[in-house]
Short mmCIF file of C-alpha atoms and ligand atoms in Angstrom, two decimals:
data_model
loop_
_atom_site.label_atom_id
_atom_site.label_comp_id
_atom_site.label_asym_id
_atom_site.label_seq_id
_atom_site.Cartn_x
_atom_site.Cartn_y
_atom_site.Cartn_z
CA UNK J 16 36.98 -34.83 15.69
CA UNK J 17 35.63 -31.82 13.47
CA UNK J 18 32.03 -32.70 13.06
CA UNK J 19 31.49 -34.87 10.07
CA UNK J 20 35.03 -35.35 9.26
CA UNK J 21 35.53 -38.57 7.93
CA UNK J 22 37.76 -41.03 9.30
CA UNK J 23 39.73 -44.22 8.01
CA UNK J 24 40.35 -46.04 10.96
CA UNK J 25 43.41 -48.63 8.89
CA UNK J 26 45.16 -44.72 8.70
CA UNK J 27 44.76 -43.66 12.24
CA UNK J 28 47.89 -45.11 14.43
CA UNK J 29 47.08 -46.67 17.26
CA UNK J 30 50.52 -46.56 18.50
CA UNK J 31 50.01 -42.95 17.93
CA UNK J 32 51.96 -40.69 21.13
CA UNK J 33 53.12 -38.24 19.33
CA UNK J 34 50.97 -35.60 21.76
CA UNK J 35 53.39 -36.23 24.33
CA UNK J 36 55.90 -36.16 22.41
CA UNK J 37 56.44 -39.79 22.81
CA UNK J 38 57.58 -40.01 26.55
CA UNK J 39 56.15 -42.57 28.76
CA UNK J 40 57.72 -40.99 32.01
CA UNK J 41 56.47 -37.69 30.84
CA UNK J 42 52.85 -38.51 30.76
CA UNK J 43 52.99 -40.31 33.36
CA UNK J 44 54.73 -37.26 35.81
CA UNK J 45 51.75 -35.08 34.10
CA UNK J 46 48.79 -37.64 34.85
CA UNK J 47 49.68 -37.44 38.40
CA UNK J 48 49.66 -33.34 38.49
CA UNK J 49 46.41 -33.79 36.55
CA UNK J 50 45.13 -36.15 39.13
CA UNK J 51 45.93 -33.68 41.93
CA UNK J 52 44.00 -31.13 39.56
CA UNK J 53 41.01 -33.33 39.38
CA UNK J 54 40.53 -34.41 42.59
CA UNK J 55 40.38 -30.55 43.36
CA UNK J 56 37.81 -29.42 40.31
CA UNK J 57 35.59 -32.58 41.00
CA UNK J 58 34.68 -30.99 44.43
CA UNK J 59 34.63 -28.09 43.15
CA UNK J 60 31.76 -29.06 40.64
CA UNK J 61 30.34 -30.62 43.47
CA UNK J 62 30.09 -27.43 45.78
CA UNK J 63 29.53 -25.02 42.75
CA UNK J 64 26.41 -27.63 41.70
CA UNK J 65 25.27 -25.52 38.63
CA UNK J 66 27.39 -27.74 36.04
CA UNK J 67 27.73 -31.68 35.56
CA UNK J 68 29.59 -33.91 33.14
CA UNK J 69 29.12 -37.07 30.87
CA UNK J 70 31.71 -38.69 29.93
CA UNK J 71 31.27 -41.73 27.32
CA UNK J 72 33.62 -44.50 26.67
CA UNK J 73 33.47 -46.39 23.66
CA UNK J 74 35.67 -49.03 22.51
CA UNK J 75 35.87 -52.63 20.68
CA UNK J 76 36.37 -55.59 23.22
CA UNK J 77 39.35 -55.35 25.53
CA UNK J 78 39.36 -51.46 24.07
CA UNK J 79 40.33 -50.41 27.78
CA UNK J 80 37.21 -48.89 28.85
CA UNK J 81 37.77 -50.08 32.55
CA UNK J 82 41.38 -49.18 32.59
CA UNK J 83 40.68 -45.28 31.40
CA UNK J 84 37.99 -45.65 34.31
CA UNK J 85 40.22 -47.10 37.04
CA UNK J 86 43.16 -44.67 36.32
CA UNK J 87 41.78 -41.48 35.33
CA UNK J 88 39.88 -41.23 38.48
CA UNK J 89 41.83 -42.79 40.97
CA UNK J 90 41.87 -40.58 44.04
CA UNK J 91 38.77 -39.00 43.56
CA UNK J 92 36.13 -38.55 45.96
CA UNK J 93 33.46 -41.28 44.94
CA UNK J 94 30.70 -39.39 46.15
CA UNK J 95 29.77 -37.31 43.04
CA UNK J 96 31.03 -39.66 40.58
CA UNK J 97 28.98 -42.67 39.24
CA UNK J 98 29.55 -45.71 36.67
CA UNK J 99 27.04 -46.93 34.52
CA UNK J 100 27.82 -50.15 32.80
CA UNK J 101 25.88 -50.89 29.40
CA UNK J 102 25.57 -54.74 29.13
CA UNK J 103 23.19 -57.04 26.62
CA UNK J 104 19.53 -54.99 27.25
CA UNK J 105 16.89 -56.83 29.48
CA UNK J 106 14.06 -58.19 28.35
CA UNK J 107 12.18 -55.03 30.00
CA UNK J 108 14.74 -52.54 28.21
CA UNK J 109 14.85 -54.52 24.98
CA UNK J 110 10.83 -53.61 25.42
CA UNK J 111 11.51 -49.70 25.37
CA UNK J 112 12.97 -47.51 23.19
CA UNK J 113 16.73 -47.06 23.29
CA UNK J 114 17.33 -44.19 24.92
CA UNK J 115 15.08 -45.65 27.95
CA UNK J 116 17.65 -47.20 30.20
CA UNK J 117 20.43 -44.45 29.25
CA UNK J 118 18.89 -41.40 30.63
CA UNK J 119 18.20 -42.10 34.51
CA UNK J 120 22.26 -42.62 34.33
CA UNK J 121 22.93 -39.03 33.44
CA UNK J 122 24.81 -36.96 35.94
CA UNK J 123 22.55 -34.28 37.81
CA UNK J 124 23.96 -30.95 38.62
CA UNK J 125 27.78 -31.20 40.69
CA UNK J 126 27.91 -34.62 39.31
CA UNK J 127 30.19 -36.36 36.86
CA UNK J 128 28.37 -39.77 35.24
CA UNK J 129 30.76 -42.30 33.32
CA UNK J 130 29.45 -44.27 30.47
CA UNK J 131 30.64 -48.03 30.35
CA UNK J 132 29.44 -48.80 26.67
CA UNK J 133 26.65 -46.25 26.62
CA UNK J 134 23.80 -45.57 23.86
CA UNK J 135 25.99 -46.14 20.84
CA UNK J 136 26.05 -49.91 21.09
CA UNK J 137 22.75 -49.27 20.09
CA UNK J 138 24.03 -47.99 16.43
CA UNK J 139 27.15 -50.81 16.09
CA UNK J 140 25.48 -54.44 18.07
CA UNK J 141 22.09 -54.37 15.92
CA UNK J 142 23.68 -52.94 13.06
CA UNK J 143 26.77 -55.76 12.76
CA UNK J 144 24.51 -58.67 14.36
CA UNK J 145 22.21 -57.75 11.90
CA UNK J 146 19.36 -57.59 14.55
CA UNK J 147 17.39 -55.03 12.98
CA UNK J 148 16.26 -53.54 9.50
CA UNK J 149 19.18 -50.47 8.28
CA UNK J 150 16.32 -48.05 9.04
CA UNK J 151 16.12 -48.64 12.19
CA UNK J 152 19.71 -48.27 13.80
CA UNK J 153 19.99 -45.34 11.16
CA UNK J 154 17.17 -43.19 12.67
CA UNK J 155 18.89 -43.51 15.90
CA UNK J 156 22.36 -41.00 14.46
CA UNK J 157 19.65 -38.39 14.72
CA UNK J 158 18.07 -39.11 18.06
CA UNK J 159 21.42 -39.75 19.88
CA UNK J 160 22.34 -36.38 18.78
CA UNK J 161 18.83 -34.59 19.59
CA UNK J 162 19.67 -36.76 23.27
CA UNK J 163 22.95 -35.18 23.49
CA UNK J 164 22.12 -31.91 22.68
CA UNK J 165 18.80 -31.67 25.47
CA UNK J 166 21.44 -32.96 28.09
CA UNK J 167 24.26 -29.87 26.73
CA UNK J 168 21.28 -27.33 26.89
CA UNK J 169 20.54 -28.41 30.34
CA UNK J 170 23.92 -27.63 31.34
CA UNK J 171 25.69 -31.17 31.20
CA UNK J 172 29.26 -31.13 29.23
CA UNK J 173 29.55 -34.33 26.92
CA UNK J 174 33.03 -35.43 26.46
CA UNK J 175 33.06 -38.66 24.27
CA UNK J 176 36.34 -41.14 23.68
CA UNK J 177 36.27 -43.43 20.94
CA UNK J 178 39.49 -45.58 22.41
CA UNK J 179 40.77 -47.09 19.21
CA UNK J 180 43.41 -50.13 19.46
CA UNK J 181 44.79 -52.69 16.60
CA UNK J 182 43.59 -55.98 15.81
CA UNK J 183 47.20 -57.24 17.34
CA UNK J 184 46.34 -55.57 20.27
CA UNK J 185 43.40 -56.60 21.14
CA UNK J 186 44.38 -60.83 20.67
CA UNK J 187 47.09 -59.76 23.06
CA UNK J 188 44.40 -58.46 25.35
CA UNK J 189 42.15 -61.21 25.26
CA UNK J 190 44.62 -64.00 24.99
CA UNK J 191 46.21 -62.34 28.35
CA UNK J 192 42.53 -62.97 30.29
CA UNK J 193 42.79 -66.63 29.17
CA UNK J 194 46.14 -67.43 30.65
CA UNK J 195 46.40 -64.64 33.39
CA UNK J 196 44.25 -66.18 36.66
CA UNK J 197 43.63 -62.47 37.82
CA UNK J 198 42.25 -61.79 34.46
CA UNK J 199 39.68 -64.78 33.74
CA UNK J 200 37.20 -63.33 35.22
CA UNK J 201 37.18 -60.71 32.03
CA UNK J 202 37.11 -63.37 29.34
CA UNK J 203 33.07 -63.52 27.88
CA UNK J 204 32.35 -66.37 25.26
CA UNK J 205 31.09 -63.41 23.82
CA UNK J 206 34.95 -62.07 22.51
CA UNK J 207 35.48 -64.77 20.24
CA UNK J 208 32.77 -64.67 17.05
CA UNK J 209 32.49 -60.72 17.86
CA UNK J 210 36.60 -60.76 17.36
CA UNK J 211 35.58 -62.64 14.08
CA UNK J 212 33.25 -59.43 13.30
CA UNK J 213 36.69 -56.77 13.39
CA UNK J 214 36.04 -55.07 10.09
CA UNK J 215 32.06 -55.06 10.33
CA UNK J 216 32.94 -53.26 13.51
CA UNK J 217 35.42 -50.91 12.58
CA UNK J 218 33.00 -49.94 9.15
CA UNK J 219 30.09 -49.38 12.07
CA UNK J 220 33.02 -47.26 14.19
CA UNK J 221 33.71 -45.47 10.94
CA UNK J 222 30.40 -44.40 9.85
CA UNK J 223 28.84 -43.36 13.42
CA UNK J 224 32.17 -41.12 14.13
CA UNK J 225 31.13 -38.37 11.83
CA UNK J 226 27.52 -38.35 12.41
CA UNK J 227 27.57 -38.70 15.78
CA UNK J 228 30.46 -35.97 16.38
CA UNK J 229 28.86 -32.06 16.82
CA UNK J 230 29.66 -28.92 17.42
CA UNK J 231 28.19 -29.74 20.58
CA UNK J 232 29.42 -32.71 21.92
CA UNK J 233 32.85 -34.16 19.79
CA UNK J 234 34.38 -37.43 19.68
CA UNK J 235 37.75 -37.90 20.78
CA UNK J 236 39.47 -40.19 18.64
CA UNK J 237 42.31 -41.63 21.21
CA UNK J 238 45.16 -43.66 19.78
CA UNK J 239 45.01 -46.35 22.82
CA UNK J 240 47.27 -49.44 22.16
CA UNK J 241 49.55 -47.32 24.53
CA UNK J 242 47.76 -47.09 28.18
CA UNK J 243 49.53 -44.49 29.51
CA UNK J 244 49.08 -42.36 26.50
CA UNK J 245 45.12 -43.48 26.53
CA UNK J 246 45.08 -42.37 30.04
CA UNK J 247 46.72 -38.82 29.75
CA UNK J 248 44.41 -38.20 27.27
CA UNK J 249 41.49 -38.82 28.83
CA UNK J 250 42.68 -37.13 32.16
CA UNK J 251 43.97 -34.00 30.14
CA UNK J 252 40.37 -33.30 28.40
CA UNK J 253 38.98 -33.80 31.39
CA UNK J 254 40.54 -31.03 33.50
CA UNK J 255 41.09 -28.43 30.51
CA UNK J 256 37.43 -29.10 30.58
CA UNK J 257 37.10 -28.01 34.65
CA UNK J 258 39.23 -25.70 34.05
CA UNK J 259 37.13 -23.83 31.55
CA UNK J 260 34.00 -24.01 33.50
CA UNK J 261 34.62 -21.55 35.96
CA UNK J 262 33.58 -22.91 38.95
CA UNK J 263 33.32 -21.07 41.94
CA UNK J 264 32.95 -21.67 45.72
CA UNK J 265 29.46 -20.98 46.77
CA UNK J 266 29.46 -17.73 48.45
CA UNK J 267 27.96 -17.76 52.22
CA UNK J 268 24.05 -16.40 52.27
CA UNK J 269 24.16 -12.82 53.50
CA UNK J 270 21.34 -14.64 55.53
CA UNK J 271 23.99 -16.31 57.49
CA UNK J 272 26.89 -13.76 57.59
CA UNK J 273 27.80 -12.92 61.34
CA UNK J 274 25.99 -15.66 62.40
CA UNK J 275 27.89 -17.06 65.45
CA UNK J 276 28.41 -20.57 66.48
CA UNK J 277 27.90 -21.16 70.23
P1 LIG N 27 35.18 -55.59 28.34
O1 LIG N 27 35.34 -54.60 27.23
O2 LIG N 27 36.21 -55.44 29.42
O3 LIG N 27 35.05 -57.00 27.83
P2 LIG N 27 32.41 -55.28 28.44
O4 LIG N 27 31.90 -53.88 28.43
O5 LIG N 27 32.48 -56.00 27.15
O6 LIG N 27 33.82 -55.29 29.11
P3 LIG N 27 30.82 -57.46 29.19
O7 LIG N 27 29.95 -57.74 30.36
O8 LIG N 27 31.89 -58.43 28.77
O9 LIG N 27 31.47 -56.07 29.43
O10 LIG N 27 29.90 -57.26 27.88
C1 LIG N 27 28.89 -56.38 27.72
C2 LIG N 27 28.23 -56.78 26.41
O11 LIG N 27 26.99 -56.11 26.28
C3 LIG N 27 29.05 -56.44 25.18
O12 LIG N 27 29.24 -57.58 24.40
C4 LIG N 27 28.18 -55.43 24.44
O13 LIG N 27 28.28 -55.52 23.04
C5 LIG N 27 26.81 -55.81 24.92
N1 LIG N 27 25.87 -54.70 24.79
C6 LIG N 27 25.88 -53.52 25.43
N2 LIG N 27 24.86 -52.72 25.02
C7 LIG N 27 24.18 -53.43 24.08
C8 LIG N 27 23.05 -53.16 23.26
N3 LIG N 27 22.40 -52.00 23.34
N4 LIG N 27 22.64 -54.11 22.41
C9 LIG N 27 23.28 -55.29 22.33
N5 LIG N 27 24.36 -55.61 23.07
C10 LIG N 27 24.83 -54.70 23.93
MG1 LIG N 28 33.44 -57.96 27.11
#
Protein backbone atom coordinates (compact mmCIF):
# COMPACT_ATOMS: atom_id res chain seq x y z
CA UNK A 1 0.00 0.00 0.00
CA UNK A 2 1.25 3.59 -1.16
CA UNK A 3 1.40 5.46 2.08
CA UNK A 4 -1.88 7.08 2.85
CA UNK A 5 -3.75 5.61 0.06
CA UNK A 6 -7.08 5.02 1.04
CA UNK A 7 -8.70 1.81 0.97
CA UNK A 8 -12.41 0.42 0.76
CA UNK A 9 -12.13 -2.84 2.05
CA UNK A 10 -16.19 -3.98 0.44
CA UNK A 11 -13.92 -3.18 -3.11
CA UNK A 12 -10.86 -5.16 -2.39
CA UNK A 13 -11.50 -9.05 -3.51
CA UNK A 14 -10.69 -11.35 -1.24
CA UNK A 15 -10.84 -14.06 -3.70
CA UNK A 16 -8.38 -11.89 -5.40
CA UNK A 17 -5.33 -14.38 -7.29
CA UNK A 18 -4.95 -12.66 -10.02
CA UNK A 19 -0.90 -12.25 -9.07
CA UNK A 20 -0.49 -15.70 -9.95
CA UNK A 21 -2.33 -15.58 -12.52
CA UNK A 22 -4.92 -17.64 -10.88
CA UNK A 23 -3.14 -21.12 -10.65
CA UNK A 24 -3.26 -23.04 -7.52
CA UNK A 25 -0.56 -25.65 -8.73
CA UNK A 26 1.52 -22.77 -9.83
CA UNK A 27 1.90 -21.12 -6.53
CA UNK A 28 2.12 -23.86 -4.96
CA UNK A 29 5.37 -25.36 -7.32
CA UNK A 30 6.79 -21.62 -6.58
CA UNK A 31 6.22 -21.65 -2.65
CA UNK A 32 8.27 -24.68 -2.49
CA UNK A 33 11.36 -23.07 -4.66
CA UNK A 34 10.78 -20.08 -2.35
CA UNK A 35 10.99 -22.28 0.64
CA UNK A 36 14.29 -23.78 -0.56
CA UNK A 37 15.27 -19.95 -1.04
CA UNK A 38 14.40 -19.13 2.47
CA UNK A 39 15.71 -21.70 4.32
CA UNK A 40 19.07 -20.62 2.57
CA UNK A 41 18.78 -16.53 3.17
CA UNK A 42 17.51 -17.15 6.84
CA UNK A 43 21.04 -18.57 7.64
CA UNK A 44 22.41 -16.41 5.78
CA UNK A 45 20.99 -13.41 7.90
CA UNK A 46 21.98 -15.40 10.64
CA UNK A 47 25.81 -15.69 9.76
CA UNK A 48 25.90 -12.15 8.08
CA UNK A 49 24.24 -10.78 11.68
CA UNK A 50 24.25 -7.04 10.61
CA UNK A 51 20.42 -7.14 9.40
CA UNK A 52 17.12 -8.57 11.12
CA UNK A 53 13.46 -8.66 10.18
CA UNK A 54 9.87 -8.02 11.63
CA UNK A 55 7.36 -9.36 10.18
CA UNK A 56 3.66 -8.42 11.45
CA UNK A 57 0.53 -10.32 10.89
CA UNK A 58 -2.65 -8.77 11.20
CA UNK A 59 -5.93 -10.16 10.56
CA UNK A 60 -9.77 -10.37 11.84
CA UNK A 61 -10.54 -13.73 13.73
CA UNK A 62 -9.81 -16.93 11.86
CA UNK A 63 -7.84 -14.26 9.36
CA UNK A 64 -5.08 -17.11 9.04
CA UNK A 65 -2.41 -15.62 11.00
CA UNK A 66 -1.18 -19.16 12.20
CA UNK A 67 -1.54 -20.74 8.86
CA UNK A 68 0.81 -17.90 6.99
CA UNK A 69 3.09 -18.78 10.13
CA UNK A 70 3.05 -22.59 9.88
CA UNK A 71 3.55 -22.62 6.03
CA UNK A 72 5.70 -19.85 5.14
CA UNK A 73 8.36 -21.08 7.39
CA UNK A 74 8.17 -24.60 7.36
CA UNK A 75 11.65 -26.00 6.98
CA UNK A 76 13.42 -23.36 8.46
CA UNK A 77 15.98 -23.56 10.99
CA UNK A 78 14.11 -22.49 14.30
CA UNK A 79 17.04 -21.16 15.81
CA UNK A 80 16.94 -17.50 14.57
CA UNK A 81 13.34 -17.30 14.16
CA UNK A 82 10.90 -16.44 17.05
CA UNK A 83 6.92 -16.07 17.53
CA UNK A 84 5.43 -13.65 19.60
CA UNK A 85 1.78 -14.09 20.24
CA UNK A 86 -0.28 -10.84 21.25
CA UNK A 87 -3.19 -12.03 23.49
CA UNK A 88 -5.74 -9.85 25.94
CA UNK A 89 -2.79 -7.54 27.93
CA UNK A 90 -2.01 -8.54 31.64
CA UNK A 91 -2.90 -6.75 34.31
CA UNK A 92 0.98 -5.69 34.56
CA UNK A 93 0.99 -4.71 30.69
CA UNK A 94 -2.47 -3.17 30.78
CA UNK A 95 -0.38 -0.99 33.62
CA UNK A 96 2.29 0.27 30.95
CA UNK A 97 2.15 2.01 28.02
CA UNK A 98 1.46 0.12 24.80
CA UNK A 99 4.39 -0.23 23.23
CA UNK A 100 5.81 -1.89 26.64
CA UNK A 101 5.30 -5.56 26.04
CA UNK A 102 5.95 -5.20 22.08
CA UNK A 103 9.49 -4.17 22.05
CA UNK A 104 11.54 -6.97 24.03
CA UNK A 105 9.88 -9.20 21.03
CA UNK A 106 11.79 -7.44 18.33
CA UNK A 107 14.30 -9.46 16.39
CA UNK A 108 18.07 -8.55 17.27
CA UNK A 109 20.61 -8.54 14.58
CA UNK A 110 20.59 -12.21 12.23
CA UNK A 111 17.19 -12.65 13.59
CA UNK A 112 13.75 -12.75 12.04
CA UNK A 113 10.77 -11.96 14.88
CA UNK A 114 7.05 -12.84 13.81
CA UNK A 115 4.23 -10.82 15.13
CA UNK A 116 1.04 -12.90 16.18
CA UNK A 117 -1.43 -9.85 16.54
CA UNK A 118 1.23 -7.29 17.38
CA UNK A 119 0.87 -3.45 18.52
CA UNK A 120 -2.03 -2.60 16.26
CA UNK A 121 -4.68 -4.35 18.31
CA UNK A 122 -3.86 -1.59 20.32
CA UNK A 123 -5.52 0.96 17.60
CA UNK A 124 -8.71 -1.59 16.54
CA UNK A 125 -9.70 -3.65 20.38
CA UNK A 126 -9.98 -0.22 22.45
CA UNK A 127 -11.13 1.64 19.63
CA UNK A 128 -14.28 -0.93 18.60
CA UNK A 129 -14.80 -2.10 22.41
CA UNK A 130 -14.96 1.32 23.07
CA UNK A 131 -12.41 0.94 25.98
CA UNK A 132 -10.90 4.19 25.74
CA UNK A 133 -11.61 7.98 24.88
CA UNK A 134 -10.92 8.59 20.58
CA UNK A 135 -7.85 10.53 21.75
CA UNK A 136 -6.32 8.05 23.09
CA UNK A 137 -6.09 5.10 20.48
CA UNK A 138 -5.62 8.11 17.96
CA UNK A 139 -2.30 9.36 19.45
CA UNK A 140 -1.06 5.91 19.14
CA UNK A 141 -1.09 6.16 14.63
CA UNK A 142 1.77 8.47 15.46
CA UNK A 143 3.74 6.54 18.03
CA UNK A 144 3.41 3.14 16.20
CA UNK A 145 4.96 4.85 13.34
CA UNK A 146 7.79 6.84 15.40
CA UNK A 147 8.19 2.78 16.91
CA UNK A 148 8.55 1.51 13.51
CA UNK A 149 10.71 3.89 12.18
CA UNK A 150 13.54 3.67 15.47
CA UNK A 151 13.42 -0.20 14.78
CA UNK A 152 14.06 0.57 10.49
CA UNK A 153 16.89 3.07 11.54
CA UNK A 154 18.42 0.46 13.66
CA UNK A 155 18.63 -1.76 10.82
CA UNK A 156 15.42 -4.04 11.28
CA UNK A 157 13.22 -4.45 7.88
CA UNK A 158 9.37 -4.19 8.73
CA UNK A 159 7.27 -6.15 6.43
CA UNK A 160 3.54 -5.85 7.53
CA UNK A 161 0.41 -8.17 6.10
CA UNK A 162 -2.94 -7.03 6.64
CA UNK A 163 -4.56 -10.70 5.63
CA UNK A 164 -7.99 -9.62 4.55
CA UNK A 165 -10.84 -12.45 4.15
CA UNK A 166 -14.87 -12.10 3.64
CA UNK A 167 -17.43 -12.21 6.15
CA UNK A 168 -18.47 -15.78 4.37
CA UNK A 169 -15.20 -16.82 4.96
CA UNK A 170 -14.58 -16.33 8.10
CA UNK A 171 -18.28 -18.22 9.46
CA UNK A 172 -16.81 -21.00 7.39
CA UNK A 173 -13.67 -20.75 9.45
CA UNK A 174 -15.11 -20.60 12.70
CA UNK A 175 -18.05 -22.84 12.17
CA UNK A 176 -15.22 -25.51 10.93
CA UNK A 177 -13.45 -25.26 14.73
CA UNK A 178 -16.91 -26.05 16.18
CA UNK A 179 -17.56 -29.26 14.35
CA UNK A 180 -13.90 -30.30 13.39
CA UNK A 181 -12.42 -32.21 16.84
CA UNK A 182 -8.80 -31.24 15.65
CA UNK A 183 -9.95 -27.73 15.46
CA UNK A 184 -11.86 -27.05 18.92
CA UNK A 185 -9.16 -26.24 20.52
CA UNK A 186 -9.17 -22.79 18.26
CA UNK A 187 -12.76 -21.84 19.01
CA UNK A 188 -12.60 -18.67 21.90
CA UNK A 189 -16.08 -17.50 23.29
CA UNK A 190 -14.43 -14.56 22.31
CA UNK A 191 -15.35 -15.08 18.15
CA UNK A 192 -18.88 -14.78 18.56
CA UNK A 193 -19.97 -10.93 19.79
CA UNK A 194 -16.48 -9.78 18.11
CA UNK A 195 -18.00 -11.60 14.71
CA UNK A 196 -21.09 -9.39 15.64
CA UNK A 197 -18.53 -6.27 15.56
CA UNK A 198 -17.50 -7.08 11.41
CA UNK A 199 -18.08 -3.58 10.11
CA UNK A 200 -16.78 -1.64 13.34
CA UNK A 201 -13.76 -3.74 12.55
CA UNK A 202 -13.31 -3.41 9.05
CA UNK A 203 -13.99 0.82 9.51
CA UNK A 204 -10.96 0.42 12.33
CA UNK A 205 -8.94 -1.85 9.44
CA UNK A 206 -9.81 0.93 7.03
CA UNK A 207 -8.73 3.94 8.79
CA UNK A 208 -5.34 2.53 10.45
CA UNK A 209 -4.20 1.15 6.79
CA UNK A 210 -3.28 4.53 5.51
CA UNK A 211 -1.87 6.03 8.53
CA UNK A 212 -0.09 3.35 9.60
CA UNK A 213 1.46 2.48 6.00
CA UNK A 214 5.08 4.60 5.29
CA UNK A 215 7.52 5.01 3.13
CA UNK A 216 9.27 3.11 5.61
CA UNK A 217 7.55 0.25 6.60
CA UNK A 218 4.18 -0.58 4.06
CA UNK A 219 1.26 -2.64 4.56
CA UNK A 220 0.62 -5.44 2.43
CA UNK A 221 -2.87 -5.70 1.71
CA UNK A 222 -3.19 -9.70 0.93
CA UNK A 223 -6.37 -10.98 -0.64
CA UNK A 224 -6.46 -14.26 1.76
CA UNK A 225 -9.79 -16.22 1.44
CA UNK A 226 -7.44 -18.33 -0.87
CA UNK A 227 -4.53 -20.00 1.43
CA UNK A 228 -2.31 -20.87 -1.01
CA UNK A 229 -2.45 -17.53 -2.62
CA UNK A 230 -2.11 -15.90 1.14
CA UNK A 231 0.86 -18.04 1.54
CA UNK A 232 2.83 -17.24 -1.76
CA UNK A 233 2.43 -13.92 -0.94
CA UNK A 234 3.77 -13.78 2.16
CA UNK A 235 6.72 -16.20 1.21
CA UNK A 236 7.42 -14.11 -2.06
CA UNK A 237 7.91 -10.61 -0.04
CA UNK A 238 9.77 -12.31 2.15
CA UNK A 239 12.65 -13.58 0.00
CA UNK A 240 12.58 -10.58 -2.66
CA UNK A 241 13.18 -8.97 0.64
CA UNK A 242 16.57 -11.37 1.43
CA UNK A 243 17.30 -11.11 -1.68
CA UNK A 244 17.75 -7.38 -1.70
CA UNK A 245 19.72 -7.25 1.43
CA UNK A 246 22.85 -8.40 0.29
CA UNK A 247 23.98 -10.62 2.67
CA UNK A 248 27.23 -11.96 2.70
CA UNK A 249 29.20 -14.81 4.36
CA UNK A 250 31.36 -13.45 7.06
CA UNK A 251 34.78 -13.38 5.76
CA UNK A 252 37.50 -15.40 8.01
CA UNK A 253 39.66 -12.81 10.41
CA UNK A 254 43.01 -12.32 8.73
CA UNK A 255 43.72 -13.07 12.52
CA UNK A 256 42.92 -16.61 11.84
CA UNK A 257 44.03 -17.19 8.19
CA UNK A 258 46.68 -20.12 8.03
CA UNK A 259 45.82 -21.06 11.25
CA UNK A 260 46.11 -24.91 11.32
CA UNK A 261 43.99 -27.38 13.07
CA UNK A 262 46.00 -30.13 14.83
P1 LIG B 1 -7.07 -16.90 16.08
O1 LIG B 1 -7.07 -15.76 15.11
O2 LIG B 1 -6.61 -18.19 15.47
O3 LIG B 1 -8.39 -17.03 16.80
P2 LIG B 1 -5.98 -15.38 18.15
O4 LIG B 1 -4.81 -14.53 17.80
O5 LIG B 1 -7.33 -14.75 18.13
O6 LIG B 1 -5.99 -16.62 17.21
P3 LIG B 1 -6.68 -15.98 20.80
O7 LIG B 1 -5.92 -16.50 21.96
O8 LIG B 1 -7.95 -16.63 20.35
O9 LIG B 1 -5.70 -15.94 19.59
O10 LIG B 1 -7.07 -14.44 21.06
C1 LIG B 1 -6.22 -13.42 21.35
C2 LIG B 1 -7.13 -12.26 21.73
O11 LIG B 1 -6.36 -11.24 22.32
C3 LIG B 1 -7.87 -11.65 20.55
O12 LIG B 1 -9.24 -11.63 20.81
C4 LIG B 1 -7.32 -10.22 20.50
O13 LIG B 1 -8.26 -9.27 20.08
C5 LIG B 1 -6.91 -10.00 21.93
N1 LIG B 1 -5.90 -8.95 22.04
C6 LIG B 1 -4.65 -8.96 21.58
N2 LIG B 1 -4.01 -7.78 21.85
C7 LIG B 1 -4.91 -7.01 22.52
C8 LIG B 1 -4.88 -5.70 23.04
N3 LIG B 1 -3.79 -4.94 22.96
N4 LIG B 1 -5.99 -5.24 23.65
C9 LIG B 1 -7.09 -6.00 23.75
N5 LIG B 1 -7.19 -7.25 23.26
C10 LIG B 1 -6.12 -7.76 22.64
MG1 LIG C 1 -9.07 -16.03 18.41
Amino acid sequence: MRPGARVRLDRCDPDDTSAVHGSKRRAEGECDRLAGRLKHLQELLYADHRRSILIVLTAIDAGGKDGTIQHVFEGVNPQGVSVAHFRVPTADEAAHDFLWRIHPHTPGKGEIAIFNRSHYEDVFVPRVERLVPRHVWHHRYRMINEFERTLVLEGTTVLKFFLHISEDEQKARLRERLNDPTKHWKFSAADVPTRRLWPEYQAAFEEMLPRTSTRWAPWYLVPANKKWFRDWVVSTVLVETLEAMDLRWPPLPAAWKGVEIR
